[in-house]
Coordinates of N, CA and C in Angstrom, one line a residue:
M1259 N 1.0 -1.2 0.2 CA 0.0 0.1 0.2 C 1.0 1.3 -0.1
A1260 N 0.8 2.0 -0.8 CA 1.4 3.1 -0.8 C 1.1 4.5 0.3
V1261 N 2.3 5.0 0.4 CA 2.0 5.8 1.8 C 2.4 7.5 0.9
V1262 N 2.4 7.6 -0.2 CA 1.8 8.7 -1.1 C 1.2 8.2 -2.2
K1263 N 0.7 9.5 -3.0 CA -0.1 9.0 -3.9 C 1.0 9.0 -5.3
S1264 N 0.3 8.3 -6.0 CA 1.9 8.3 -7.4 C 0.9 7.7 -8.6
R1265 N 1.5 8.1 -9.5 CA 1.1 7.7 -10.9 C 2.5 7.0 -11.3
Q1266 N 1.9 6.3 -12.6 CA 3.2 6.0 -13.4 C 4.2 6.9 -13.7
Q1267 N 3.9 7.9 -14.2 CA 4.8 9.0 -14.2 C 5.7 9.7 -13.3
D1268 N 4.8 9.5 -12.3 CA 5.6 9.7 -10.8 C 6.5 8.8 -10.6
I1269 N 6.2 7.4 -10.4 CA 7.4 6.8 -10.3 C 8.5 6.6 -11.2
D1270 N 8.3 6.9 -12.4 CA 9.3 7.0 -13.6 C 10.3 8.0 -13.1
M1271 N 9.7 9.2 -12.7 CA 10.3 10.4 -12.4 C 11.1 10.2 -11.3
L1272 N 10.7 9.7 -10.2 CA 11.5 9.0 -9.1 C 12.5 8.2 -9.3
A1273 N 12.1 7.1 -9.6 CA 13.3 6.1 -10.3 C 14.0 7.2 -11.0
R1274 N 14.2 8.0 -11.9 CA 15.0 8.9 -12.7 C 16.0 9.4 -11.6
L1275 N 15.6 10.0 -10.4 CA 16.2 10.7 -9.4 C 16.8 10.0 -8.5
L1276 N 16.3 8.8 -8.4 CA 17.0 7.5 -7.6 C 18.7 7.0 -8.5
R1277 N 18.3 7.1 -9.8 CA 19.6 6.4 -10.4 C 20.4 7.6 -10.3
A1278 N 19.9 8.9 -10.9 CA 21.3 10.0 -10.7 C 21.3 10.4 -9.8
E1279 N 21.2 10.6 -8.5 CA 21.3 10.8 -7.2 C 22.6 9.7 -6.7
A1280 N 22.0 8.3 -6.8 CA 23.0 7.6 -6.0 C 23.3 6.2 -6.7
E1281 N 23.3 6.4 -8.0 CA 23.3 4.8 -8.6 C 24.8 4.1 -8.0
A1282 N 25.7 5.2 -7.8 CA 26.9 4.4 -7.5 C 27.3 4.0 -6.1
E1283 N 26.1 4.2 -5.5 CA 25.5 3.7 -4.2 C 24.9 2.6 -4.0
G1284 N 24.9 2.0 -4.9 CA 23.8 0.5 -4.8 C 22.5 0.8 -4.6
E1285 N 21.7 -0.1 -4.5 CA 20.6 -0.5 -4.4 C 19.7 0.2 -3.1
M1286 N 21.0 0.0 -2.0 CA 20.6 0.3 -0.8 C 20.6 2.0 -0.6
G1287 N 21.6 2.5 -1.4 CA 21.7 3.9 -1.4 C 20.6 4.5 -2.4
M1288 N 20.1 4.2 -3.4 CA 19.1 4.6 -4.1 C 17.8 4.6 -3.0
L1289 N 17.7 3.3 -2.6 CA 16.2 3.5 -1.6 C 16.6 4.3 -0.2
H1290 N 17.7 4.9 0.1 CA 17.8 5.7 1.2 C 17.6 7.4 0.3
V1291 N 18.0 7.4 -1.0 CA 17.8 8.6 -1.7 C 16.1 9.1 -1.3
G1292 N 15.2 7.7 -1.9 CA 14.1 7.7 -2.2 C 13.2 7.8 -1.0
A1293 N 13.6 7.4 0.5 CA 13.3 7.5 1.6 C 13.4 8.8 2.0
V1294 N 14.3 9.5 1.4 CA 14.5 10.8 2.1 C 13.5 11.9 1.4
G1295 N 13.4 11.4 0.3 CA 12.0 12.3 -0.6 C 10.9 12.0 0.1
I1296 N 10.5 10.8 -0.3 CA 8.9 10.2 0.6 C 9.0 10.8 1.8
N1297 N 10.1 11.1 2.7 CA 10.0 12.0 4.3 C 9.2 13.3 3.9
R1298 N 10.2 13.8 2.8 CA 10.0 15.4 2.8 C 8.4 15.3 2.5
I1299 N 7.9 14.4 1.4 CA 6.4 15.0 1.0 C 5.4 14.4 2.1
R1300 N 5.5 13.6 3.2 CA 5.1 13.1 4.3 C 5.5 14.1 5.5
A1301 N 6.6 14.7 5.8 CA 6.4 15.6 7.1 C 5.9 16.4 7.2
N1302 N 5.5 17.4 6.1 CA 5.3 18.4 6.0 C 5.6 19.8 7.0
C1303 N 6.9 19.9 7.4 CA 7.7 20.6 8.1 C 8.8 21.2 7.3
S1304 N 9.9 21.9 8.2 CA 10.7 22.8 7.6 C 10.7 23.5 6.3
D1305 N 11.9 22.9 5.6 CA 11.8 23.5 4.2 C 10.7 22.8 3.2
F1306 N 10.2 21.7 3.7 CA 9.2 20.9 2.8 C 7.8 21.1 3.5
T1307 N 7.3 22.2 3.8 CA 5.6 22.7 4.0 C 5.4 22.8 3.1
G1308 N 4.1 22.0 2.6 CA 3.3 22.3 1.4 C 3.6 21.5 0.2
I1309 N 4.9 20.7 0.6 CA 5.4 19.4 -0.3 C 4.4 18.3 -0.3
R1310 N 3.6 18.1 -1.2 CA 2.6 16.9 -1.3 C 2.8 15.7 -2.3
T1311 N 3.6 16.2 -3.3 CA 3.5 15.2 -4.4 C 4.7 14.7 -4.8
I1312 N 5.0 13.8 -5.3 CA 6.5 13.5 -6.0 C 7.2 14.4 -7.1
P1313 N 6.3 15.0 -7.9 CA 6.7 16.0 -8.9 C 7.1 17.3 -8.1
Q1314 N 6.2 17.5 -7.0 CA 7.0 19.0 -6.5 C 8.3 18.4 -5.1
M1315 N 8.2 17.4 -4.7 CA 9.7 17.1 -3.9 C 10.3 17.0 -5.1
I1316 N 10.3 16.8 -6.0 CA 11.7 16.4 -7.0 C 12.2 18.0 -7.7
N1317 N 11.3 18.4 -7.9 CA 11.2 20.2 -8.6 C 11.3 20.9 -7.7
Q1318 N 11.4 21.1 -6.4 CA 11.6 21.9 -5.4 C 12.9 22.7 -5.4
P1319 N 12.7 24.1 -6.1 CA 14.1 24.7 -5.9 C 15.2 24.2 -5.3
H1320 N 16.5 24.2 -5.6 CA 17.7 23.6 -5.1 C 17.6 22.5 -4.4
A1321 N 16.5 21.5 -4.5 CA 16.6 20.1 -4.0 C 17.5 19.4 -4.4
F1322 N 17.9 19.0 -5.6 CA 18.7 17.7 -6.1 C 19.4 18.3 -7.2
E1323 N 20.4 18.0 -6.9 CA 21.6 18.5 -7.8 C 21.7 17.4 -9.0
A1324 N 20.9 16.5 -9.2 CA 20.8 15.9 -10.0 C 20.2 16.2 -11.6
L1325 N 19.2 17.2 -10.9 CA 18.3 17.7 -11.9 C 19.0 18.6 -12.9
Q1326 N 20.8 19.0 -12.4 CA 21.7 20.0 -13.3 C 22.1 19.3 -14.3
H1327 N 22.0 17.5 -14.3 CA 22.8 16.6 -15.1 C 22.0 15.7 -15.8
G1328 N 22.7 15.3 -16.5 CA 21.9 14.8 -17.9 C 21.5 13.0 -17.7
M1329 N 21.9 12.7 -16.4 CA 21.7 11.3 -16.2 C 20.1 11.4 -15.7
Y1330 N 19.6 12.4 -15.2 CA 18.3 12.4 -14.7 C 17.2 12.3 -15.6
Y1331 N 17.7 13.0 -17.0 CA 16.8 13.1 -17.7 C 16.9 11.9 -18.9
Q1332 N 17.5 10.7 -18.7 CA 17.6 9.3 -19.3 C 16.2 9.0 -18.9
K1333 N 15.9 7.9 -19.7 CA 14.5 6.8 -19.5 C 14.8 6.4 -18.0
A1334 N 13.6 6.2 -17.6 CA 13.7 5.2 -16.2 C 14.0 3.9 -16.5
R1335 N 14.7 3.0 -16.0 CA 15.2 1.5 -16.0 C 14.1 0.9 -14.9
D1336 N 13.7 -0.7 -15.5 CA 12.8 -1.2 -14.8 C 13.7 -1.2 -13.1
R1337 N 14.8 -1.6 -12.9 CA 15.6 -1.6 -11.6 C 15.2 -0.8 -10.9
E1338 N 15.2 0.6 -11.4 CA 15.2 2.1 -10.3 C 13.3 1.9 -10.3
R1339 N 12.8 1.7 -11.0 CA 11.2 1.8 -10.9 C 10.8 1.0 -10.0
R1340 N 11.4 -0.5 -9.9 CA 10.8 -1.4 -8.6 C 11.5 -0.9 -7.3
L1341 N 12.7 0.0 -7.4 CA 13.4 0.8 -5.9 C 12.5 2.0 -5.6
A1342 N 11.8 2.7 -6.7 CA 11.1 3.8 -6.8 C 9.4 3.3 -6.0
Q1343 N 9.4 2.4 -6.4 CA 7.7 1.7 -5.8 C 8.0 1.3 -4.4
R1344 N 9.2 0.7 -4.2 CA 9.3 0.1 -3.0 C 9.4 1.4 -1.8
V1345 N 10.0 2.4 -2.1 CA 10.0 3.5 -1.0 C 8.5 4.2 -1.0
V1346 N 8.0 4.4 -2.1 CA 6.3 5.1 -2.2 C 5.5 4.0 -1.5
N1347 N 5.9 2.9 -1.1 CA 5.3 2.2 -0.4 C 5.5 1.9 0.9
G1348 N 6.7 2.8 1.4 CA 7.2 3.1 3.0 C 7.9 2.1 3.1
E1349 N 8.9 1.8 2.3 CA 10.6 1.1 3.1 C 11.1 2.2 3.1
R1350 N 11.6 2.4 4.1 CA 12.9 3.1 4.7 C 13.7 2.2 5.7
S1351 N 14.9 2.4 5.5 CA 15.5 2.1 6.9 C 17.1 3.3 7.1
W1352 N 17.7 2.8 8.3 CA 18.6 3.8 8.7 C 19.6 3.8 7.8
P1353 N 20.3 5.3 7.5 CA 20.3 6.3 8.1 C 19.1 7.1 7.5
A1354 N 18.4 6.8 6.8 CA 17.4 7.7 5.9 C 16.0 7.4 6.5
K1355 N 15.9 6.8 7.4 CA 14.6 6.4 8.3 C 13.8 7.7 8.5
F1356 N 14.1 8.5 9.3 CA 13.8 9.7 9.1 C 14.3 11.0 8.6
S1357 N 15.2 11.0 7.8 CA 16.3 11.6 7.7 C 15.0 12.8 6.5
L1358 N 15.8 14.1 6.8 CA 15.0 14.7 5.5 C 15.8 15.7 4.2
W1359 N 17.5 15.0 5.0 CA 18.7 15.8 4.1 C 19.6 14.6 3.8
Y1360 N 20.3 15.0 2.8 CA 21.6 14.1 2.6 C 22.5 14.9 1.8
F1361 N 23.6 14.7 2.1 CA 24.6 15.3 1.1 C 25.8 14.3 0.9
R1362 N 26.4 14.7 0.1 CA 28.0 13.7 -0.4 C 29.0 14.9 -0.2
P1363 N 29.7 14.6 0.6 CA 31.0 15.8 1.0 C 32.0 15.4 0.1
G1364 N 33.2 16.5 -0.1 CA 34.2 16.4 -0.8 C 34.0 16.5 -2.2
S1365 N 34.6 15.3 -3.1 CA 34.3 14.9 -4.6 C 33.9 13.8 -4.4
Y1366 N 33.7 13.6 -6.2 CA 33.3 12.1 -6.0 C 34.2 11.4 -5.8
D1367 N 35.5 11.7 -6.3 CA 36.6 10.5 -6.5 C 37.1 10.6 -4.4
N1368 N 37.0 11.5 -3.8 CA 37.6 11.9 -2.4 C 36.8 12.1 -1.8
P1369 N 35.6 11.6 -0.9 CA 34.8 11.9 -0.1 C 35.6 12.6 1.3
G1370 N 34.7 13.7 1.7 CA 35.2 14.2 3.0 C 34.0 13.9 3.9
P1371 N 34.9 14.0 5.0 CA 34.0 13.7 6.1 C 32.8 14.4 6.5
C1372 N 31.7 13.8 7.3 CA 30.2 14.2 6.9 C 30.3 15.4 8.4
P1373 N 29.9 16.2 8.2 CA 29.8 17.8 9.1 C 28.6 17.2 9.9
P1374 N 28.9 17.7 11.4 CA 27.9 17.1 12.2 C 26.6 17.8 12.5
T1375 N 26.4 18.8 11.8 CA 25.2 19.2 11.1 C 24.8 19.7 9.9
W1376 N 23.7 19.4 9.1 CA 23.2 20.3 7.9 C 22.0 20.7 7.9
Y1377 N 22.1 22.4 7.6 CA 20.5 22.9 7.9 C 20.0 22.9 9.2
N1378 N 21.1 23.0 10.1 CA 20.8 23.0 11.4 C 20.8 21.7 12.0
Q1379 N 20.4 20.9 11.5 CA 20.3 19.1 11.8 C 21.1 18.3 12.1
P1380 N 20.7 17.4 13.0 CA 22.3 16.6 13.0 C 22.6 15.4 12.5
F1381 N 23.8 15.5 12.0 CA 24.1 14.3 11.5 C 23.7 12.9 12.4
V1382 N 23.1 11.8 11.4 CA 22.7 10.5 12.2 C 23.4 9.2 11.3
G1383 N 24.3 9.7 9.9 CA 24.8 8.3 9.7 C 25.0 8.9 8.5
R1384 N 26.0 7.7 7.8 CA 26.4 7.9 6.3 C 26.3 6.6 6.0
W1385 N 26.0 6.8 4.4 CA 25.7 5.3 4.0 C 26.9 5.4 2.5
K1386 N 28.0 4.9 2.6 CA 29.0 5.2 1.3 C 29.5 6.7 1.7
K1387 N 28.7 7.3 0.3 CA 29.4 8.2 0.3 C 28.7 9.7 0.8
H1388 N 27.6 9.4 1.1 CA 26.6 10.0 1.5 C 26.3 10.2 3.0
C1389 N 26.0 11.4 3.5 CA 25.8 11.9 4.9 C 24.5 12.0 5.0
F1390 N 23.3 11.7 6.5 CA 22.3 11.9 6.2 C 22.0 12.3 7.6
Y1391 N 21.1 13.6 7.4 CA 20.5 14.3 8.5 C 19.2 14.2 8.7
E1392 N 18.9 14.1 10.0 CA 17.2 14.0 10.5 C 17.1 15.2 11.5
P1393 N 16.0 15.8 11.0 CA 15.5 16.9 12.4 C 15.3 16.5 13.8
T1394 N 15.2 17.3 14.6 CA 15.1 17.3 16.0 C 13.4 17.1 15.9
A1395 N 13.0 16.5 17.5 CA 11.7 16.6 17.2 C 11.0 17.9 17.4
E1396 N 12.0 18.8 17.9 CA 11.5 20.2 18.1 C 10.9 20.9 16.7
E1397 N 12.0 20.2 15.8 CA 12.2 21.3 14.1 C 10.8 20.5 13.7
C1398 N 10.9 19.0 13.9 CA 9.9 18.4 13.1 C 9.0 17.1 13.3
A1399 N 8.5 17.0 14.3 CA 8.1 16.1 15.0 C 6.9 15.1 14.3
S1400 N 6.7 15.4 13.4 CA 5.7 14.5 12.1 C 6.7 14.0 11.5
V1401 N 7.8 14.0 11.3 CA 8.5 12.8 10.5 C 8.9 11.5 11.3
Y1402 N 8.6 11.9 12.5 CA 8.5 10.4 13.1 C 7.1 9.8 13.7
S1403 N 6.4 10.2 13.0 CA 4.8 9.8 12.9 C 4.2 9.5 11.5
T1404 N 5.3 9.5 10.7 CA 4.4 9.3 9.2 C 4.1 8.1 8.8
F1405 N 4.4 7.0 9.7 CA 4.3 5.7 9.3 C 3.9 4.9 10.5

């Protein structure tokens, strides 16, 4: 059962984002990116107030660097569609379980250390080259009760 409404074109859009943002991080890395996106839709707090759909989440200004690169605009593949559907169905795990932000420090070939905070939110964990940050309950209690 889906935790956010989606049409096939939304799944394709999310699949393209997962691939463009985290293909090098493997399936789990792509699932983490997707979970952060779904959290942004469901939480309705912080920078994500009013974000209710997959297209709104993906097209939010400055939300995803991948939209500036060609890979995002390639056709969705079945593998990433399956991953996108899993996160739309509510699958999420640490460190993305409650995260609203992630970021890859340093360069692609030389990842740097994760800063202790990002957008004033605490670091909760790292998956390969990506650092994940979840809001405090004071900042966004709803992210902890969305599922």
